[in-house]
mmCIF file of C-alpha atoms in Angstrom:
data_model
loop_
_atom_site.group_PDB
_atom_site.id
_atom_site.type_symbol
_atom_site.label_atom_id
_atom_site.label_comp_id
_atom_site.label_asym_id
_atom_site.label_seq_id
_atom_site.Cartn_x
_atom_site.Cartn_y
_atom_site.Cartn_z
ATOM 1 C CA MET A 1 102.737 -33.241 52.732
ATOM 2 C CA LYS A 2 103.263 -35.686 55.630
ATOM 3 C CA LEU A 3 105.986 -33.349 57.161
ATOM 4 C CA GLN A 4 103.608 -30.398 56.915
ATOM 5 C CA ARG A 5 100.923 -32.289 58.672
ATOM 6 C CA MET A 6 103.187 -33.211 61.565
ATOM 7 C CA ASN A 7 104.369 -29.749 61.827
ATOM 8 C CA ARG A 8 100.742 -28.405 62.008
ATOM 9 C CA ARG A 9 100.100 -31.028 64.659
ATOM 10 C CA ALA A 10 103.166 -30.028 66.649
ATOM 11 C CA VAL A 11 102.154 -26.330 66.581
ATOM 12 C CA ALA A 12 98.558 -26.892 67.615
ATOM 13 C CA LEU A 13 99.446 -29.118 70.624
ATOM 14 C CA GLY A 14 102.071 -26.604 71.604
ATOM 15 C CA ALA A 15 99.407 -23.806 71.683
ATOM 16 C CA LEU A 16 97.217 -26.020 73.814
ATOM 17 C CA ALA A 17 99.915 -26.751 76.216
ATOM 18 C CA ALA A 18 100.924 -23.069 76.340
ATOM 19 C CA SER A 19 97.257 -22.075 77.237
ATOM 20 C CA GLY A 20 97.238 -24.312 80.140
ATOM 21 C CA ALA A 21 94.412 -26.258 78.783
ATOM 22 C CA LEU A 22 96.264 -29.658 78.814
ATOM 23 C CA VAL A 23 95.579 -30.922 82.317
ATOM 24 C CA LEU A 24 95.866 -34.683 81.729
ATOM 25 C CA THR A 25 98.333 -35.770 84.566
ATOM 26 C CA ALA A 26 98.846 -39.316 83.225
ATOM 27 C CA CYS A 27 100.163 -40.211 86.728
ATOM 28 C CA GLY A 28 102.784 -42.862 86.688
ATOM 29 C CA SER A 29 103.009 -43.055 82.888
ATOM 30 C CA ASP A 30 106.010 -42.431 80.814
ATOM 31 C CA ASP A 31 104.055 -42.731 77.616
ATOM 32 C CA THR A 32 103.929 -39.010 76.580
ATOM 33 C CA GLY A 33 103.659 -39.599 72.948
ATOM 34 C CA SER A 34 105.294 -37.723 70.117
ATOM 35 C CA ASP A 35 104.712 -34.395 68.504
ATOM 36 C CA SER A 36 100.853 -34.249 68.026
ATOM 37 C CA GLY A 37 98.275 -31.659 68.206
ATOM 38 C CA SER A 38 94.705 -30.575 67.814
ATOM 39 C CA SER A 39 92.522 -28.772 65.329
ATOM 40 C CA SER A 40 92.783 -24.999 64.640
ATOM 41 C CA SER A 41 92.024 -22.711 67.487
ATOM 42 C CA ALA A 42 88.749 -21.707 65.887
ATOM 43 C CA SER A 43 87.396 -25.314 65.752
ATOM 44 C CA SER A 44 88.709 -26.067 69.220
ATOM 45 C CA THR A 45 86.809 -23.136 70.624
ATOM 46 C CA ALA A 46 83.735 -24.340 68.904
ATOM 47 C CA ALA A 47 84.163 -27.816 70.248
ATOM 48 C CA ALA A 48 84.704 -26.678 73.847
ATOM 49 C CA GLY A 49 81.712 -24.336 73.585
ATOM 50 C CA SER A 50 79.375 -27.117 72.492
ATOM 51 C CA ILE A 51 80.302 -29.662 75.164
ATOM 52 C CA LYS A 52 77.456 -30.621 77.540
ATOM 53 C CA CYS A 53 78.689 -31.019 80.957
ATOM 54 C CA ASP A 54 75.382 -31.998 82.632
ATOM 55 C CA ASP A 55 76.321 -33.116 86.267
ATOM 56 C CA ALA A 56 79.765 -33.927 85.567
ATOM 57 C CA LYS A 57 82.310 -32.993 88.456
ATOM 58 C CA GLY A 58 85.340 -34.186 90.162
ATOM 59 C CA GLN A 59 87.983 -36.375 88.704
ATOM 60 C CA LEU A 60 87.757 -39.456 86.403
ATOM 61 C CA LEU A 61 90.485 -42.168 86.553
ATOM 62 C CA SER A 62 91.210 -44.149 83.483
ATOM 63 C CA ASP A 63 93.913 -46.233 81.948
ATOM 64 C CA GLY A 64 94.750 -48.381 78.905
ATOM 65 C CA SER A 65 95.644 -47.975 75.253
ATOM 66 C CA SER A 66 98.673 -45.809 74.532
ATOM 67 C CA ALA A 67 97.668 -45.790 71.018
ATOM 68 C CA GLN A 68 94.787 -43.345 71.755
ATOM 69 C CA LYS A 69 96.828 -41.243 74.227
ATOM 70 C CA ASN A 70 97.263 -38.221 71.883
ATOM 71 C CA ALA A 71 93.702 -38.170 71.075
ATOM 72 C CA ILE A 72 92.758 -38.422 74.731
ATOM 73 C CA ASP A 73 95.141 -35.544 75.550
ATOM 74 C CA ALA A 74 93.408 -33.276 73.133
ATOM 75 C CA TRP A 75 89.978 -34.291 74.081
ATOM 76 C CA VAL A 76 90.792 -33.875 77.836
ATOM 77 C CA ALA A 77 92.044 -30.262 77.117
ATOM 78 C CA GLN A 78 88.778 -29.279 75.613
ATOM 79 C CA PHE A 79 86.496 -31.173 78.038
ATOM 80 C CA THR A 80 88.287 -29.791 81.213
ATOM 81 C CA LYS A 81 88.236 -26.270 79.840
ATOM 82 C CA ALA A 82 84.405 -26.611 79.369
ATOM 83 C CA CYS A 83 83.440 -28.695 82.438
ATOM 84 C CA GLY A 84 86.394 -28.327 85.106
ATOM 85 C CA VAL A 85 86.373 -32.201 85.420
ATOM 86 C CA GLN A 86 90.030 -33.657 85.503
ATOM 87 C CA ILE A 87 90.576 -36.972 83.748
ATOM 88 C CA ASN A 88 93.633 -38.979 84.719
ATOM 89 C CA TYR A 89 94.496 -41.288 81.826
ATOM 90 C CA LYS A 90 97.551 -43.350 82.618
ATOM 91 C CA ALA A 91 98.067 -44.840 79.116
ATOM 92 C CA GLY A 92 99.672 -47.947 80.626
ATOM 93 C CA GLY A 93 98.651 -50.263 77.767
ATOM 94 C CA SER A 94 95.523 -52.053 76.762
ATOM 95 C CA GLY A 95 96.287 -55.020 78.983
ATOM 96 C CA ALA A 96 96.790 -52.801 82.002
ATOM 97 C CA GLY A 97 93.762 -50.843 81.399
ATOM 98 C CA VAL A 98 91.307 -53.929 80.982
ATOM 99 C CA THR A 99 92.797 -55.541 84.156
ATOM 100 C CA SER A 100 92.272 -52.280 86.178
ATOM 101 C CA PHE A 101 88.730 -51.955 84.843
ATOM 102 C CA THR A 102 87.701 -55.402 85.706
ATOM 103 C CA GLN A 103 89.003 -54.794 89.285
ATOM 104 C CA GLY A 104 86.798 -51.786 89.614
ATOM 105 C CA GLN A 105 89.525 -49.213 89.728
ATOM 106 C CA LEU A 106 88.562 -47.051 86.674
ATOM 107 C CA ALA A 107 85.581 -45.126 85.374
ATOM 108 C CA PHE A 108 86.462 -46.421 81.875
ATOM 109 C CA ALA A 109 89.375 -48.041 80.091
ATOM 110 C CA GLY A 110 90.853 -47.758 76.703
ATOM 111 C CA SER A 111 91.806 -50.986 74.681
ATOM 112 C CA ASP A 112 92.836 -51.589 71.142
ATOM 113 C CA SER A 113 91.275 -55.113 71.345
ATOM 114 C CA ALA A 114 87.623 -55.939 72.206
ATOM 115 C CA LEU A 115 87.085 -57.667 75.418
ATOM 116 C CA LYS A 116 87.497 -61.359 75.639
ATOM 117 C CA PRO A 117 84.754 -63.647 77.037
ATOM 118 C CA GLU A 118 86.510 -64.109 80.320
ATOM 119 C CA GLU A 119 87.191 -60.359 80.624
ATOM 120 C CA VAL A 120 83.337 -59.834 80.134
ATOM 121 C CA THR A 121 82.721 -62.263 82.901
ATOM 122 C CA ALA A 122 85.157 -60.523 85.142
ATOM 123 C CA SER A 123 83.577 -57.206 84.393
ATOM 124 C CA LYS A 124 80.138 -58.443 85.767
ATOM 125 C CA LYS A 125 81.670 -58.340 89.292
ATOM 126 C CA VAL A 126 82.142 -54.613 89.100
ATOM 127 C CA CYS A 127 79.156 -53.686 86.790
ATOM 128 C CA SER A 128 76.309 -54.312 89.113
ATOM 129 C CA GLY A 129 73.523 -55.818 87.040
ATOM 130 C CA GLY A 130 75.444 -55.260 83.825
ATOM 131 C CA GLN A 131 78.780 -55.842 82.035
ATOM 132 C CA GLY A 132 81.658 -54.204 80.342
ATOM 133 C CA ILE A 133 81.006 -53.221 76.732
ATOM 134 C CA ASP A 134 83.226 -52.051 73.924
ATOM 135 C CA LEU A 135 82.593 -48.741 72.319
ATOM 136 C CA PRO A 136 84.807 -47.996 69.158
ATOM 137 C CA MET A 137 85.967 -44.375 69.430
ATOM 138 C CA VAL A 138 89.469 -43.948 67.755
ATOM 139 C CA GLY A 139 90.608 -45.303 64.432
ATOM 140 C CA GLY A 140 93.984 -45.146 62.813
ATOM 141 C CA PRO A 141 96.730 -46.777 61.038
ATOM 142 C CA ILE A 142 99.435 -48.756 62.818
ATOM 143 C CA ALA A 143 102.534 -47.324 61.224
ATOM 144 C CA ILE A 144 105.610 -49.294 60.413
ATOM 145 C CA GLY A 145 108.233 -46.781 61.414
ATOM 146 C CA TYR A 146 111.796 -47.042 60.342
ATOM 147 C CA ASN A 147 115.199 -45.286 60.624
ATOM 148 C CA VAL A 148 117.707 -46.024 57.826
ATOM 149 C CA SER A 149 120.072 -43.315 56.895
ATOM 150 C CA GLY A 150 119.705 -42.501 53.147
ATOM 151 C CA VAL A 151 116.457 -44.337 52.681
ATOM 152 C CA ASP A 152 113.552 -41.840 52.546
ATOM 153 C CA ASN A 153 110.795 -43.997 50.908
ATOM 154 C CA LEU A 154 110.289 -47.787 51.605
ATOM 155 C CA VAL A 155 107.816 -50.281 50.440
ATOM 156 C CA LEU A 156 107.296 -53.553 52.230
ATOM 157 C CA ASP A 157 104.745 -56.280 51.940
ATOM 158 C CA ALA A 158 103.237 -58.668 54.585
ATOM 159 C CA PRO A 159 105.577 -61.718 53.898
ATOM 160 C CA THR A 160 108.677 -59.395 54.158
ATOM 161 C CA LEU A 161 107.393 -57.652 57.338
ATOM 162 C CA ALA A 162 106.654 -61.217 58.871
ATOM 163 C CA LYS A 163 110.239 -62.385 58.052
ATOM 164 C CA ILE A 164 111.642 -59.045 59.435
ATOM 165 C CA PHE A 165 109.818 -59.200 62.807
ATOM 166 C CA ASP A 166 110.521 -62.961 63.042
ATOM 167 C CA SER A 167 114.264 -62.587 62.527
ATOM 168 C CA LYS A 168 114.358 -64.209 59.310
ATOM 169 C CA ILE A 169 115.449 -61.279 57.289
ATOM 170 C CA THR A 170 118.192 -59.586 59.127
ATOM 171 C CA LYS A 171 119.895 -57.076 56.725
ATOM 172 C CA TRP A 172 118.434 -54.098 54.985
ATOM 173 C CA ASN A 173 119.925 -55.033 51.746
ATOM 174 C CA ASP A 174 118.162 -58.379 51.721
ATOM 175 C CA ALA A 175 116.963 -59.524 48.295
ATOM 176 C CA ALA A 176 113.311 -59.459 49.284
ATOM 177 C CA ILE A 177 113.540 -55.833 50.366
ATOM 178 C CA LYS A 178 115.566 -54.877 47.180
ATOM 179 C CA LYS A 179 112.967 -56.354 45.014
ATOM 180 C CA LEU A 180 110.214 -54.065 46.568
ATOM 181 C CA ASN A 181 112.490 -51.074 46.383
ATOM 182 C CA PRO A 182 114.633 -51.324 43.247
ATOM 183 C CA ASP A 183 115.552 -47.653 43.339
ATOM 184 C CA ALA A 184 116.382 -47.370 47.002
ATOM 185 C CA ASN A 185 120.101 -47.261 48.127
ATOM 186 C CA LEU A 186 119.759 -50.020 50.743
ATOM 187 C CA PRO A 187 122.643 -50.419 53.049
ATOM 188 C CA ASP A 188 124.478 -53.569 54.268
ATOM 189 C CA LEU A 189 123.235 -52.812 57.728
ATOM 190 C CA LYS A 190 121.649 -55.021 60.468
ATOM 191 C CA ILE A 191 117.923 -54.641 60.962
ATOM 192 C CA GLN A 192 117.021 -53.913 64.597
ATOM 193 C CA ALA A 193 113.350 -54.747 65.000
ATOM 194 C CA PHE A 194 111.509 -53.406 68.024
ATOM 195 C CA HIS A 195 108.302 -54.756 69.534
ATOM 196 C CA ARG A 196 106.177 -53.904 72.624
ATOM 197 C CA SER A 197 107.348 -55.301 75.891
ATOM 198 C CA ASP A 198 103.906 -54.854 77.635
ATOM 199 C CA GLU A 199 100.666 -56.414 76.716
ATOM 200 C CA SER A 200 99.314 -54.208 73.864
ATOM 201 C CA GLY A 201 96.200 -54.122 71.595
ATOM 202 C CA THR A 202 98.693 -52.582 69.024
ATOM 203 C CA THR A 203 100.644 -55.773 69.121
ATOM 204 C CA ASP A 204 97.358 -57.741 68.822
ATOM 205 C CA ASN A 205 96.197 -55.843 65.760
ATOM 206 C CA PHE A 206 99.615 -55.911 64.027
ATOM 207 C CA THR A 207 99.838 -59.697 64.434
ATOM 208 C CA LYS A 208 96.343 -60.187 63.323
ATOM 209 C CA TYR A 209 97.374 -58.368 60.056
ATOM 210 C CA LEU A 210 100.285 -60.768 59.641
ATOM 211 C CA LYS A 211 98.213 -63.781 60.398
ATOM 212 C CA ALA A 212 95.498 -62.682 57.873
ATOM 213 C CA ALA A 213 97.844 -61.467 55.083
ATOM 214 C CA THR A 214 100.535 -64.007 55.244
ATOM 215 C CA PRO A 215 99.630 -67.032 57.316
ATOM 216 C CA ASP A 216 102.458 -69.110 55.760
ATOM 217 C CA ASN A 217 105.053 -66.657 57.205
ATOM 218 C CA TRP A 218 103.469 -65.877 60.591
ATOM 219 C CA LYS A 219 102.627 -69.007 62.492
ATOM 220 C CA TYR A 220 102.043 -67.474 65.952
ATOM 221 C CA GLU A 221 98.784 -67.518 67.803
ATOM 222 C CA GLY A 222 98.844 -63.771 68.252
ATOM 223 C CA GLY A 223 97.335 -61.649 71.089
ATOM 224 C CA LYS A 224 98.335 -58.867 73.213
ATOM 225 C CA ALA A 225 101.733 -60.303 74.149
ATOM 226 C CA TRP A 226 104.505 -60.411 71.589
ATOM 227 C CA GLN A 227 105.412 -64.121 70.613
ATOM 228 C CA ALA A 228 107.734 -63.978 67.840
ATOM 229 C CA LYS A 229 111.591 -64.738 68.166
ATOM 230 C CA GLY A 230 114.391 -62.329 68.492
ATOM 231 C CA GLY A 231 114.048 -58.442 68.259
ATOM 232 C CA GLN A 232 114.231 -56.040 71.029
ATOM 233 C CA ALA A 233 111.474 -54.823 73.280
ATOM 234 C CA ALA A 234 110.332 -51.346 74.677
ATOM 235 C CA ALA A 235 107.302 -50.341 76.715
ATOM 236 C CA GLN A 236 104.389 -48.678 75.222
ATOM 237 C CA SER A 237 104.095 -46.943 71.885
ATOM 238 C CA SER A 238 106.214 -44.089 72.788
ATOM 239 C CA GLY A 239 109.096 -46.443 73.984
ATOM 240 C CA VAL A 240 109.211 -48.268 70.700
ATOM 241 C CA ALA A 241 109.037 -44.958 68.632
ATOM 242 C CA ALA A 242 111.879 -43.547 70.789
ATOM 243 C CA GLN A 243 114.102 -46.622 70.137
ATOM 244 C CA VAL A 244 113.392 -46.412 66.404
ATOM 245 C CA LYS A 245 114.223 -42.691 66.456
ATOM 246 C CA GLN A 246 117.551 -43.087 68.168
ATOM 247 C CA THR A 247 118.709 -46.370 66.287
ATOM 248 C CA ASN A 248 119.978 -46.324 62.694
ATOM 249 C CA GLY A 249 118.663 -49.521 61.078
ATOM 250 C CA ALA A 250 115.697 -49.776 63.419
ATOM 251 C CA ILE A 251 112.059 -50.650 62.607
ATOM 252 C CA GLY A 252 109.016 -50.847 64.834
ATOM 253 C CA TYR A 253 105.261 -50.615 64.824
ATOM 254 C CA PHE A 254 103.216 -47.802 66.465
ATOM 255 C CA GLU A 255 100.446 -45.401 65.660
ATOM 256 C CA LEU A 256 100.963 -42.745 63.061
ATOM 257 C CA SER A 257 100.761 -40.033 65.722
ATOM 258 C CA TYR A 258 104.131 -41.277 66.916
ATOM 259 C CA VAL A 259 105.875 -40.847 63.656
ATOM 260 C CA ALA A 260 108.128 -37.756 64.114
ATOM 261 C CA ASP A 261 111.363 -36.282 62.945
ATOM 262 C CA GLY A 262 113.879 -39.049 62.413
ATOM 263 C CA VAL A 263 111.372 -41.698 61.776
ATOM 264 C CA LYS A 264 109.641 -42.482 58.580
ATOM 265 C CA ALA A 265 106.637 -44.702 57.771
ATOM 266 C CA VAL A 266 106.709 -47.680 55.488
ATOM 267 C CA SER A 267 104.237 -47.862 52.632
ATOM 268 C CA ILE A 268 102.446 -51.272 52.364
ATOM 269 C CA ASP A 269 102.192 -53.337 49.082
ATOM 270 C CA THR A 270 98.855 -54.982 49.523
ATOM 271 C CA GLY A 271 98.318 -56.213 46.013
ATOM 272 C CA ALA A 272 96.447 -53.232 44.888
ATOM 273 C CA SER A 273 97.601 -51.031 42.024
ATOM 274 C CA ALA A 274 99.924 -48.964 44.184
ATOM 275 C CA PRO A 275 101.475 -49.232 47.655
ATOM 276 C CA VAL A 276 99.465 -47.587 50.391
ATOM 277 C CA ALA A 277 100.872 -45.068 52.853
ATOM 278 C CA ALA A 278 99.622 -44.706 56.317
ATOM 279 C CA SER A 279 97.274 -41.961 56.834
ATOM 280 C CA SER A 280 93.819 -41.006 58.391
ATOM 281 C CA GLU A 281 92.217 -41.253 55.050
ATOM 282 C CA SER A 282 93.604 -44.752 54.120
ATOM 283 C CA ALA A 283 92.594 -46.072 57.559
ATOM 284 C CA THR A 284 89.182 -44.802 57.296
ATOM 285 C CA LYS A 285 88.814 -46.682 54.039
ATOM 286 C CA ALA A 286 89.902 -49.904 55.836
ATOM 287 C CA ILE A 287 87.655 -49.285 58.806
ATOM 288 C CA ALA A 288 84.660 -48.637 56.546
ATOM 289 C CA ASP A 289 85.058 -52.417 55.705
ATOM 290 C CA ALA A 290 84.603 -53.531 59.324
ATOM 291 C CA LYS A 291 81.621 -55.302 60.699
ATOM 292 C CA VAL A 292 79.875 -54.968 64.019
ATOM 293 C CA VAL A 293 80.088 -58.328 65.745
ATOM 294 C CA GLY A 294 79.204 -57.351 69.221
ATOM 295 C CA THR A 295 75.879 -58.298 70.691
ATOM 296 C CA GLY A 296 73.441 -56.217 72.753
ATOM 297 C CA SER A 297 75.155 -52.924 73.784
ATOM 298 C CA ASP A 298 78.463 -54.215 72.795
ATOM 299 C CA LEU A 299 79.780 -52.653 69.631
ATOM 300 C CA SER A 300 83.043 -54.562 69.013
ATOM 301 C CA LEU A 301 84.192 -54.716 65.314
ATOM 302 C CA GLN A 302 85.590 -57.149 62.947
ATOM 303 C CA LEU A 303 88.314 -55.625 60.787
ATOM 304 C CA ASN A 304 89.333 -56.862 57.305
ATOM 305 C CA TYR A 305 93.153 -57.056 57.773
ATOM 306 C CA ASN A 306 93.586 -58.721 54.377
ATOM 307 C CA THR A 307 91.973 -55.903 52.405
ATOM 308 C CA LYS A 308 93.217 -55.146 48.844
ATOM 309 C CA ALA A 309 90.860 -52.205 48.314
ATOM 310 C CA GLU A 310 92.548 -49.387 46.508
ATOM 311 C CA GLY A 311 93.854 -46.747 48.889
ATOM 312 C CA ALA A 312 92.918 -48.824 52.007
ATOM 313 C CA TYR A 313 95.688 -49.236 54.532
ATOM 314 C CA PRO A 314 95.507 -52.746 56.128
ATOM 315 C CA ILE A 315 97.369 -52.436 59.229
ATOM 316 C CA THR A 316 94.676 -50.544 61.015
ATOM 317 C CA LEU A 317 93.272 -50.687 64.591
ATOM 318 C CA VAL A 318 90.247 -49.346 66.431
ATOM 319 C CA THR A 319 90.560 -48.227 70.154
ATOM 320 C CA TYR A 320 87.602 -49.037 72.323
ATOM 321 C CA GLU A 321 86.384 -47.154 75.307
ATOM 322 C CA ILE A 322 85.321 -49.958 77.844
ATOM 323 C CA VAL A 323 82.646 -48.915 80.259
ATOM 324 C CA CYS A 324 79.840 -50.712 82.196
ATOM 325 C CA ASP A 325 76.526 -50.813 80.256
ATOM 326 C CA LYS A 326 74.764 -50.964 83.647
ATOM 327 C CA GLY A 327 75.995 -50.610 87.266
ATOM 328 C CA ASN A 328 78.394 -47.743 86.778
ATOM 329 C CA LYS A 329 79.500 -46.028 90.042
ATOM 330 C CA ALA A 330 77.100 -43.176 90.775
ATOM 331 C CA ALA A 331 79.925 -40.655 91.614
ATOM 332 C CA SER A 332 81.583 -41.144 88.199
ATOM 333 C CA LEU A 333 78.719 -41.908 85.868
ATOM 334 C CA PRO A 334 77.781 -38.218 84.992
ATOM 335 C CA GLY A 335 81.347 -37.359 84.246
ATOM 336 C CA THR A 336 81.873 -40.588 82.257
ATOM 337 C CA LYS A 337 78.789 -40.054 80.153
ATOM 338 C CA ALA A 338 79.503 -36.436 79.450
ATOM 339 C CA PHE A 339 83.154 -37.062 78.389
ATOM 340 C CA LEU A 340 82.149 -40.136 76.174
ATOM 341 C CA THR A 341 79.277 -38.116 74.713
ATOM 342 C CA TYR A 342 81.689 -35.337 73.757
ATOM 343 C CA ILE A 343 84.407 -37.553 72.192
ATOM 344 C CA ALA A 344 81.786 -39.471 70.230
ATOM 345 C CA SER A 345 80.341 -36.261 68.999
ATOM 346 C CA GLU A 346 80.821 -34.631 65.511
ATOM 347 C CA GLU A 347 83.089 -32.135 67.250
ATOM 348 C CA GLY A 348 85.154 -34.607 69.141
ATOM 349 C CA GLN A 349 85.718 -36.814 66.165
ATOM 350 C CA ALA A 350 86.595 -33.961 64.033
ATOM 351 C CA LEU A 351 89.786 -33.480 66.151
ATOM 352 C CA LEU A 352 91.139 -36.817 65.157
ATOM 353 C CA PRO A 353 92.376 -36.385 61.561
ATOM 354 C CA ASN A 354 94.866 -33.613 62.606
ATOM 355 C CA LEU A 355 96.257 -35.935 65.257
ATOM 356 C CA GLY A 356 96.963 -38.662 62.767
ATOM 357 C CA TYR A 357 93.842 -40.748 63.740
ATOM 358 C CA ALA A 358 90.865 -41.708 61.678
ATOM 359 C CA PRO A 359 87.356 -40.833 62.774
ATOM 360 C CA ILE A 360 84.882 -43.809 63.255
ATOM 361 C CA PRO A 361 82.628 -44.068 60.303
ATOM 362 C CA ASP A 362 79.328 -42.329 60.576
ATOM 363 C CA ASP A 363 76.990 -45.458 60.756
ATOM 364 C CA ILE A 364 79.118 -47.016 63.582
ATOM 365 C CA ILE A 365 79.605 -43.810 65.642
ATOM 366 C CA ALA A 366 75.959 -43.158 65.532
ATOM 367 C CA LYS A 367 75.357 -46.481 67.299
ATOM 368 C CA VAL A 368 78.037 -45.427 69.776
ATOM 369 C CA ARG A 369 76.250 -42.248 70.674
ATOM 370 C CA THR A 370 72.859 -44.097 71.204
ATOM 371 C CA THR A 371 74.706 -46.601 73.546
ATOM 372 C CA ILE A 372 76.387 -43.878 75.536
ATOM 373 C CA SER A 373 72.989 -42.202 76.120
ATOM 374 C CA SER A 374 71.703 -45.327 77.676
ATOM 375 C CA LEU A 375 74.485 -45.980 80.156
ATOM 376 C CA SER A 376 73.323 -46.215 83.777
#
């Protein structure tokens, strides 16, 4: 089933690219993602036809989360086809996006972590009379991708993952891995763990999971920068996925949309009755547990990384679009509002499952739509 879904995504995105719809230039970015796609041509046409362009025109500059790039690609294709506005989304990572936003270089940014207090303070310098706010827009599982010849199904738990990524478990036939996978033919092969070299919200969320689920085995502070010992580094989600794909014995973390031929995804033993595979459905179950903890127009969420709910995948992230609540630049405000309105719409969110992402739950996305309408 997973392979069939990936094939459908690849075919769908190929059709979009062939039609010339995909105009995202991603200037300066090497984070092209993996095989991914959009919904069927019928639903894509419906989405494009229902987009309200208002006074949108020109070009929007944006940067940030590489986790959402495949979603942004599909959204931009539809929005540009409907409105003629070009959106240059660099996907340079959450840290780069937030920095560029607070320097006034972007119409909006993407980040897999909500703004920190000091970043909100910095945003007030570019949001005249307002501040940067977090709008949850894309959900999805952080897949633990691996490439081990002869091992088609793999189950890991939080303690074992923590020890692998902290260089304390170094062989694939380690006793802890064998215990979780008694029927697997695990080789006497060195584990090569890959992490992000750039500041990343994906890293932030993955390490938040490890801290919550196995605090005795993960003693690091966490954050967007990788802190554990050992391992190998690669830039952006696409770089980590590429290294895993080409390295037998490799393991890494990235969004489900980057799982492709040659890379398989680990199922997580959460303590529920059965291990949970990474999927849009299992991520949505986890996000439904989230609480809105932002104040005012800010809609930042608190996720339950230690969930043991049946069928809920615990290593889940939410990507935020970061924008000024007030004081947006007059030239880019109409296009920004029109684009954000579309991607938060029922049609925009409907594209996400076929791309390996999870739509934002109804009650939360309703608040996002109301907030977007009030941007000024």
